[in-house]
Coordinates of C-alpha atoms in Angstrom, one line a residue:
M1 CA 43.0 30.4 -3.1
A2 CA 44.3 30.5 0.5
L3 CA 43.8 33.9 2.0
N4 CA 44.7 35.3 5.4
T5 CA 41.3 36.5 6.7
S6 CA 39.7 36.7 10.0
A7 CA 36.6 38.2 11.7
D8 CA 38.7 41.3 12.4
A9 CA 40.1 41.5 8.9
P10 CA 37.5 40.3 6.4
L11 CA 37.5 40.7 2.6
P12 CA 35.0 42.9 0.9
V13 CA 32.4 41.0 -1.2
G14 CA 33.7 42.6 -4.4
E15 CA 37.2 41.3 -3.6
V16 CA 36.0 37.8 -3.0
S17 CA 34.0 37.9 -6.2
R18 CA 37.0 39.2 -8.1
L19 CA 39.2 36.4 -6.7
I20 CA 36.6 33.7 -7.6
G21 CA 36.3 35.2 -11.1
G22 CA 40.1 35.2 -11.6
W23 CA 40.2 31.5 -10.6
I24 CA 37.3 30.5 -12.9
N25 CA 38.7 32.5 -15.8
R26 CA 41.8 30.3 -15.7
L27 CA 39.7 27.2 -16.4
G28 CA 39.7 25.9 -19.9
A29 CA 36.7 25.1 -22.1
V30 CA 34.7 21.9 -21.5
W31 CA 32.2 19.8 -23.4
V32 CA 28.9 19.6 -21.4
E33 CA 25.8 17.5 -22.1
G34 CA 22.4 18.3 -20.7
Q35 CA 18.8 19.1 -21.5
I36 CA 17.5 22.6 -22.3
T37 CA 14.9 23.6 -19.8
Q38 CA 14.7 27.3 -20.5
L39 CA 15.4 29.2 -23.8
S40 CA 15.3 33.0 -24.1
R41 CA 15.8 34.6 -27.5
R42 CA 14.8 38.2 -27.2
P43 CA 14.2 39.9 -30.6
G44 CA 17.1 42.1 -31.6
A45 CA 19.3 40.8 -28.7
G46 CA 22.7 39.5 -29.7
V47 CA 22.9 37.0 -26.8
V48 CA 20.7 33.9 -26.2
F49 CA 20.2 32.6 -22.7
L50 CA 19.8 28.9 -22.0
T51 CA 19.4 26.8 -18.9
L52 CA 21.1 23.4 -19.2
R53 CA 19.9 20.7 -16.7
D54 CA 21.2 17.3 -15.8
P55 CA 18.2 15.0 -16.5
S56 CA 19.2 12.5 -13.8
H57 CA 19.9 15.1 -11.0
D58 CA 18.3 18.3 -9.8
I59 CA 21.3 20.4 -11.0
S60 CA 21.2 23.3 -13.6
V61 CA 23.6 25.8 -15.0
G62 CA 23.1 28.9 -17.1
V63 CA 24.5 29.1 -20.6
T64 CA 24.9 32.1 -22.8
C65 CA 25.9 32.3 -26.4
Y66 CA 26.0 34.7 -29.3
R67 CA 23.0 34.7 -31.5
Q68 CA 24.9 33.3 -34.5
V69 CA 26.0 30.3 -32.4
F70 CA 22.5 29.4 -31.6
D71 CA 21.1 30.2 -35.0
A72 CA 23.2 27.4 -36.4
V73 CA 21.0 24.9 -34.6
A74 CA 17.8 26.8 -34.0
D75 CA 15.9 24.7 -36.4
V76 CA 16.6 21.4 -34.5
V77 CA 17.0 22.6 -30.9
S78 CA 14.2 23.8 -28.6
E79 CA 13.2 23.4 -25.0
G80 CA 13.5 19.8 -23.8
A81 CA 16.1 18.9 -26.4
R82 CA 19.4 17.2 -25.4
V83 CA 22.5 19.0 -26.5
V84 CA 26.2 18.9 -26.2
V85 CA 27.8 22.4 -25.6
H86 CA 31.4 23.4 -25.9
A87 CA 31.7 26.3 -23.4
K88 CA 34.0 28.1 -21.1
P89 CA 33.1 28.8 -17.5
E90 CA 32.5 32.5 -16.7
W91 CA 32.0 34.4 -13.5
Y92 CA 29.6 37.4 -13.5
A93 CA 31.1 39.4 -10.6
P94 CA 28.3 41.9 -10.0
R95 CA 25.8 39.1 -9.2
G96 CA 28.3 36.4 -8.1
Q97 CA 26.9 34.1 -10.8
L98 CA 28.5 31.2 -12.6
S99 CA 27.6 30.5 -16.2
L100 CA 28.9 28.9 -19.3
R101 CA 29.8 30.9 -22.5
A102 CA 29.0 28.5 -25.4
V103 CA 31.0 28.7 -28.6
E104 CA 29.3 25.6 -30.2
I105 CA 26.1 23.7 -29.7
R106 CA 25.4 20.3 -31.0
P107 CA 22.1 18.5 -30.8
V108 CA 22.3 14.9 -29.6
G109 CA 20.9 12.7 -32.4
I110 CA 18.7 9.7 -32.0
G111 CA 21.4 7.4 -33.2
E112 CA 23.8 8.7 -30.6
L113 CA 21.2 8.4 -27.8
L114 CA 20.5 4.8 -28.8
A115 CA 24.2 4.0 -28.8
R116 CA 24.5 5.4 -25.3
L117 CA 21.5 3.5 -24.1
E118 CA 23.0 0.3 -25.6
Q119 CA 26.2 0.9 -23.7
L120 CA 24.3 1.6 -20.5
K121 CA 22.3 -1.6 -21.1
R122 CA 25.4 -3.7 -21.4
T123 CA 26.9 -2.1 -18.3
L124 CA 23.9 -2.7 -16.1
A125 CA 23.4 -6.2 -17.5
S126 CA 27.0 -7.1 -16.6
E127 CA 26.2 -6.1 -13.0
G128 CA 23.3 -8.6 -13.0
L129 CA 20.5 -6.0 -12.7
F130 CA 18.5 -7.7 -15.5
A131 CA 19.1 -11.3 -14.3
L132 CA 16.0 -13.5 -14.2
D133 CA 16.7 -14.9 -10.8
R134 CA 16.3 -11.4 -9.3
K135 CA 12.8 -11.1 -10.5
R136 CA 10.1 -11.6 -7.8
Q137 CA 6.7 -13.2 -8.2
L138 CA 3.7 -10.8 -8.1
P139 CA 1.1 -11.4 -5.4
F140 CA -2.0 -13.2 -6.6
L141 CA -4.4 -10.6 -5.2
P142 CA -2.7 -7.3 -4.1
Q143 CA -4.6 -5.4 -1.5
L144 CA -2.9 -2.1 -2.3
V145 CA -1.3 -1.2 -5.6
G146 CA 1.1 1.6 -6.0
L147 CA 0.8 3.6 -9.3
V148 CA 3.4 6.0 -10.6
V149 CA 1.8 7.8 -13.6
G150 CA 1.3 11.2 -15.2
R151 CA -1.4 13.4 -13.8
A152 CA -4.8 13.0 -15.4
S153 CA -3.2 10.9 -18.1
A154 CA -4.8 8.2 -20.3
A155 CA -2.4 5.7 -18.8
E156 CA -3.7 6.5 -15.3
R157 CA -7.3 6.1 -16.5
D158 CA -6.6 2.9 -18.3
V159 CA -4.9 1.3 -15.2
L160 CA -7.5 2.4 -12.7
E161 CA -10.6 1.6 -14.8
N162 CA -9.4 -1.8 -16.0
A163 CA -8.2 -2.8 -12.6
R164 CA -11.4 -1.8 -10.8
R165 CA -13.5 -3.4 -13.5
R166 CA -11.6 -6.7 -13.0
W167 CA -11.6 -6.5 -9.2
P168 CA -13.7 -3.7 -7.7
A169 CA -12.3 -4.0 -4.2
V170 CA -8.7 -3.2 -5.3
R171 CA -7.2 0.0 -3.8
F172 CA -4.5 2.3 -5.3
E173 CA -1.9 4.6 -3.9
V174 CA -1.3 7.0 -6.8
R175 CA 1.8 9.2 -7.3
N176 CA 1.3 11.7 -10.1
V177 CA 4.6 12.7 -11.6
A178 CA 6.1 14.2 -14.7
V179 CA 6.6 11.4 -17.3
Q180 CA 8.8 13.3 -19.7
G181 CA 11.1 16.3 -19.6
V182 CA 13.8 17.3 -17.2
H183 CA 11.7 16.7 -14.0
A184 CA 10.6 13.2 -14.9
V185 CA 13.5 11.2 -13.6
P186 CA 13.8 12.7 -10.1
Q187 CA 10.0 12.7 -9.6
V188 CA 9.6 9.1 -10.8
V189 CA 12.5 8.0 -8.6
R190 CA 11.1 9.8 -5.6
A191 CA 7.6 8.3 -6.1
V192 CA 9.0 4.7 -6.5
R193 CA 11.0 5.0 -3.3
E194 CA 8.0 6.5 -1.4
L195 CA 5.7 3.6 -2.5
D196 CA 8.4 1.0 -1.8
A197 CA 8.7 2.4 1.8
L198 CA 5.0 1.9 2.4
P199 CA 4.5 -1.6 4.1
D200 CA 0.9 -2.0 2.7
V201 CA 1.8 -1.6 -0.9
D202 CA 2.0 -5.1 -2.5
V203 CA 3.1 -4.1 -6.0
I204 CA 4.2 -1.0 -7.9
I205 CA 3.2 -0.1 -11.4
V206 CA 5.1 2.6 -13.4
A207 CA 3.0 3.5 -16.3
R208 CA 3.1 5.9 -19.3
G209 CA 1.6 6.1 -22.7
G210 CA 3.5 5.9 -25.9
G211 CA 5.8 8.5 -27.2
S212 CA 9.0 9.2 -29.2
V213 CA 12.4 7.9 -28.2
E214 CA 13.2 11.3 -26.6
D215 CA 9.9 11.2 -24.6
L216 CA 10.7 7.8 -23.2
L217 CA 14.3 8.5 -22.3
P218 CA 13.6 9.2 -18.6
F219 CA 12.6 5.5 -18.2
S220 CA 16.0 4.4 -19.4
D221 CA 17.8 6.6 -17.0
E222 CA 20.5 4.9 -14.9
E223 CA 19.3 6.3 -11.6
L224 CA 15.8 5.1 -12.1
V225 CA 16.9 1.7 -13.2
R226 CA 19.1 1.3 -10.0
A227 CA 16.3 2.6 -7.8
V228 CA 13.9 0.0 -9.2
A229 CA 16.5 -2.7 -8.8
Q230 CA 16.8 -1.8 -5.0
C231 CA 13.0 -2.0 -4.4
R232 CA 11.8 -4.7 -2.0
T233 CA 8.3 -4.4 -3.6
P234 CA 7.7 -6.1 -7.0
V235 CA 7.7 -3.5 -9.8
V236 CA 5.7 -3.7 -13.1
S237 CA 6.8 -1.6 -16.0
A238 CA 4.1 -0.4 -18.4
I239 CA 5.8 2.2 -20.6
G240 CA 4.5 3.0 -24.0
H241 CA 3.3 0.4 -26.4
E242 CA 4.5 -3.1 -27.4
P243 CA 7.5 -2.0 -29.6
D244 CA 8.8 0.4 -26.9
A245 CA 11.6 -1.1 -24.8
P246 CA 13.1 1.3 -22.2
L247 CA 15.6 -0.1 -19.8
L248 CA 13.0 0.0 -17.0
D249 CA 11.3 -3.0 -18.8
L250 CA 14.5 -5.1 -18.3
V251 CA 15.0 -4.4 -14.6
A252 CA 11.3 -4.6 -13.6
D253 CA 9.9 -7.8 -12.2
L254 CA 7.3 -7.9 -14.9
R255 CA 6.9 -6.1 -18.2
A256 CA 3.5 -5.1 -19.4
S257 CA 3.0 -4.1 -23.1
T258 CA 0.6 -1.3 -22.2
P259 CA -0.9 0.3 -19.1
T260 CA -4.1 -1.7 -19.8
D261 CA -2.1 -4.9 -19.9
A262 CA -0.5 -4.0 -16.6
A263 CA -3.9 -3.8 -14.9
K264 CA -4.8 -7.2 -16.4
K265 CA -1.5 -8.8 -15.2
V266 CA -1.5 -7.3 -11.7
V267 CA -5.2 -7.7 -10.7
P268 CA -7.2 -10.9 -11.3
D269 CA -10.6 -10.9 -12.9
V270 CA -13.3 -11.5 -10.4
G271 CA -15.5 -13.2 -13.0
E272 CA -12.8 -15.5 -14.1
E273 CA -11.9 -16.3 -10.6
L274 CA -15.5 -17.1 -9.7
D275 CA -15.7 -19.3 -12.8
R276 CA -12.5 -21.0 -11.7
V277 CA -13.9 -21.6 -8.2
R278 CA -17.1 -23.1 -9.7
M279 CA -15.0 -25.3 -12.0
L280 CA -12.8 -26.5 -9.1
R281 CA -15.9 -27.0 -6.9
D282 CA -17.6 -29.1 -9.6
R283 CA -14.4 -31.0 -10.1
A284 CA -14.1 -31.7 -6.4
R285 CA -17.7 -32.7 -6.2
R286 CA -17.3 -35.1 -9.2
H287 CA -14.1 -36.5 -7.6
V288 CA -15.8 -37.0 -4.2
R289 CA -18.9 -38.6 -5.8
G290 CA -16.6 -40.9 -7.8
L291 CA -14.8 -41.9 -4.6
V292 CA -18.1 -42.6 -2.8
D293 CA -19.5 -44.6 -5.7
R294 CA -16.4 -46.7 -5.9
E295 CA -16.5 -47.4 -2.2
E296 CA -20.2 -48.2 -2.4
R297 CA -19.5 -50.7 -5.2
G298 CA -16.7 -52.2 -3.2
L299 CA -18.9 -52.5 -0.1
A300 CA -21.7 -54.1 -2.2
G301 CA -19.2 -56.5 -3.6
M302 CA -18.0 -57.4 -0.1
L303 CA -21.6 -57.8 1.2
A304 CA -22.4 -60.1 -1.8
R305 CA -19.7 -62.6 -0.8
P306 CA -21.0 -65.9 0.8
W307 CA -19.3 -65.4 4.1
M308 CA -21.0 -62.0 4.4
E309 CA -24.5 -63.4 3.6
R310 CA -24.0 -66.2 6.2
P311 CA -21.4 -64.8 8.6
H312 CA -21.9 -67.8 11.0
R313 CA -20.7 -70.1 8.3
M314 CA -17.1 -69.2 9.1
V315 CA -17.8 -70.2 12.7
D316 CA -19.6 -73.4 11.8
D317 CA -16.7 -74.4 9.4
R318 CA -14.2 -73.7 12.1
A319 CA -16.4 -75.5 14.7
D320 CA -16.2 -78.7 12.6
E321 CA -12.4 -78.3 12.4
V322 CA -12.3 -77.8 16.2
D323 CA -14.4 -80.9 16.8
A324 CA -12.2 -83.0 14.5
L325 CA -9.1 -81.7 16.2
L326 CA -10.7 -82.4 19.6
H327 CA -11.6 -86.0 18.7
R328 CA -8.1 -86.5 17.3
S329 CA -6.5 -85.2 20.4
R330 CA -8.7 -87.4 22.6
R331 CA -7.8 -90.5 20.6
V332 CA -4.2 -89.7 20.8
L333 CA -4.4 -89.0 24.5
G334 CA -6.3 -92.2 25.0
H335 CA -3.7 -94.2 23.2
L336 CA -1.0 -92.5 25.3
L337 CA -2.8 -93.3 28.5
D338 CA -3.5 -96.9 27.5
R339 CA 0.2 -97.4 26.7
A340 CA 1.2 -95.8 29.9
D341 CA -1.3 -98.0 31.9
S342 CA 0.1 -101.1 30.2
E343 CA 3.6 -100.1 31.0
L344 CA 2.6 -99.3 34.6
S345 CA 0.9 -102.7 35.0
H346 CA 4.0 -104.6 33.7
T347 CA 6.3 -102.5 35.9
H348 CA 4.0 -103.2 38.9
A349 CA 4.0 -106.9 38.2
R350 CA 7.8 -106.9 38.0
V351 CA 8.0 -104.9 41.2
V352 CA 5.6 -107.2 43.0
A353 CA 7.4 -110.3 41.8
L354 CA 10.7 -109.0 43.0
S355 CA 9.5 -107.6 46.3
P356 CA 10.2 -109.4 49.7
A357 CA 6.5 -109.7 50.3
A358 CA 6.2 -112.0 47.2
T359 CA 9.0 -114.1 48.6
L360 CA 7.2 -114.4 51.9
E361 CA 4.1 -115.4 50.1
R362 CA 5.9 -118.4 48.7
G363 CA 6.5 -119.6 52.3
Y364 CA 9.8 -118.0 53.2
A365 CA 10.4 -116.1 56.5
V366 CA 12.8 -113.3 57.4
L367 CA 14.5 -113.6 60.8
Q368 CA 15.3 -110.3 62.6
R369 CA 17.0 -109.7 65.9
A370 CA 15.5 -107.6 68.6
G371 CA 17.2 -104.5 67.2
G372 CA 15.7 -105.2 63.7
E373 CA 18.8 -106.5 62.1
V374 CA 18.2 -109.3 59.6
V375 CA 19.8 -112.6 60.4
R376 CA 21.7 -113.9 57.4
S377 CA 23.9 -116.7 59.0
P378 CA 23.4 -119.1 62.0
G379 CA 26.7 -117.9 63.4
E380 CA 25.1 -114.5 64.0
V381 CA 22.9 -115.7 66.8
G382 CA 23.5 -117.6 70.0
P383 CA 21.5 -120.3 71.9
G384 CA 18.5 -118.9 73.8
E385 CA 18.4 -115.6 71.8
D386 CA 14.9 -114.4 71.0
L387 CA 14.2 -113.6 67.3
R388 CA 11.3 -112.4 65.2
A389 CA 10.3 -114.4 62.2
R390 CA 8.4 -112.3 59.6
V391 CA 6.1 -114.4 57.4
A392 CA 3.5 -113.4 54.8
E393 CA 0.6 -113.2 57.3
G394 CA 2.5 -111.5 60.2
E395 CA 5.4 -112.4 62.5
L396 CA 6.4 -115.0 65.1
H397 CA 8.6 -114.9 68.1
V398 CA 11.1 -117.7 68.2
T399 CA 13.9 -118.7 70.5
V400 CA 17.2 -120.2 69.3
V401 CA 18.0 -123.6 70.8
P402 CA 21.3 -125.4 70.6
R403 CA 21.8 -127.9 67.8
T404 CA 21.9 -131.6 69.0

């Protein structure tokens, strides 16, 4: 719908509306699914006015139909019901308003809703949103609990009263939202994201009382399931009663059968914890007492041994051994010294017997020249030469005389 317009040559509003209407009138009929949020059936009027809303998004569109079209489903369709409408887009030029002219309205049955939920469940499961390894451990003692619940509802009362009865110091950050109807999904999603963004919130509980399948549909909405899967804070699902199983139960980190059960699983019981502390303290005391008793018995056994009664006995026993070794070493050393003395005496006797002095003792003499050389032959000296004669008791001076 390209037009040649400018600030100097604008189109009138009526012309723009006519052009838009001409374009919309060329569109064909479509099948649309949504939830009826407003229903106007004026007595005597031939046209019924509806507002059809997308339950997962804040988007609505007006629907009109002839009375006979609506009368065909009037007994099973009311505000809040999900319907499928076969309609053609229309443009109301005087008000510049888009609406749908319905020629057929079909209520969405429970069986069809359950089939769609099952298909959505398989799709989300294939993406791993329900995998066990994605689920996080809840903190033992949360300091601040986020609670998404209907305003002044029994579910809110059950969670708050039971949690505070179990642990009076627990604190809550409550977000009151619509828990059924067309506003439920966007409000619950917004509340969950707000609580997840608070750094002090340790765990988030999404709670609602029981209801029909249609009432619990918001808690199987794809947008809500994906929002919970993206949370960094552990999420507990406490929707309806035990048989109810919305998809939120599968993506949550923990499923509670009821809001009361959620309070019990999220907050520990102070009485039970005190009993557990006492039990552990008694067990520790018994264990320590047992260790002390065992060590005392071991110490008594050690003290009862003879060497502990007479500690010097070990020294005395070792002293006798030292004395015996000392005597033995002395005997061995004495034998070694006696043998060495005997060998020394024999060696000394041999040395003395072989020494020149012993020879001199037997009457021999040693002749030496003035320079100290020993005379071994008569030819080594001449007549008149002075010699020294060494004898055992000293030496003599002698003179060589010629042989006659």
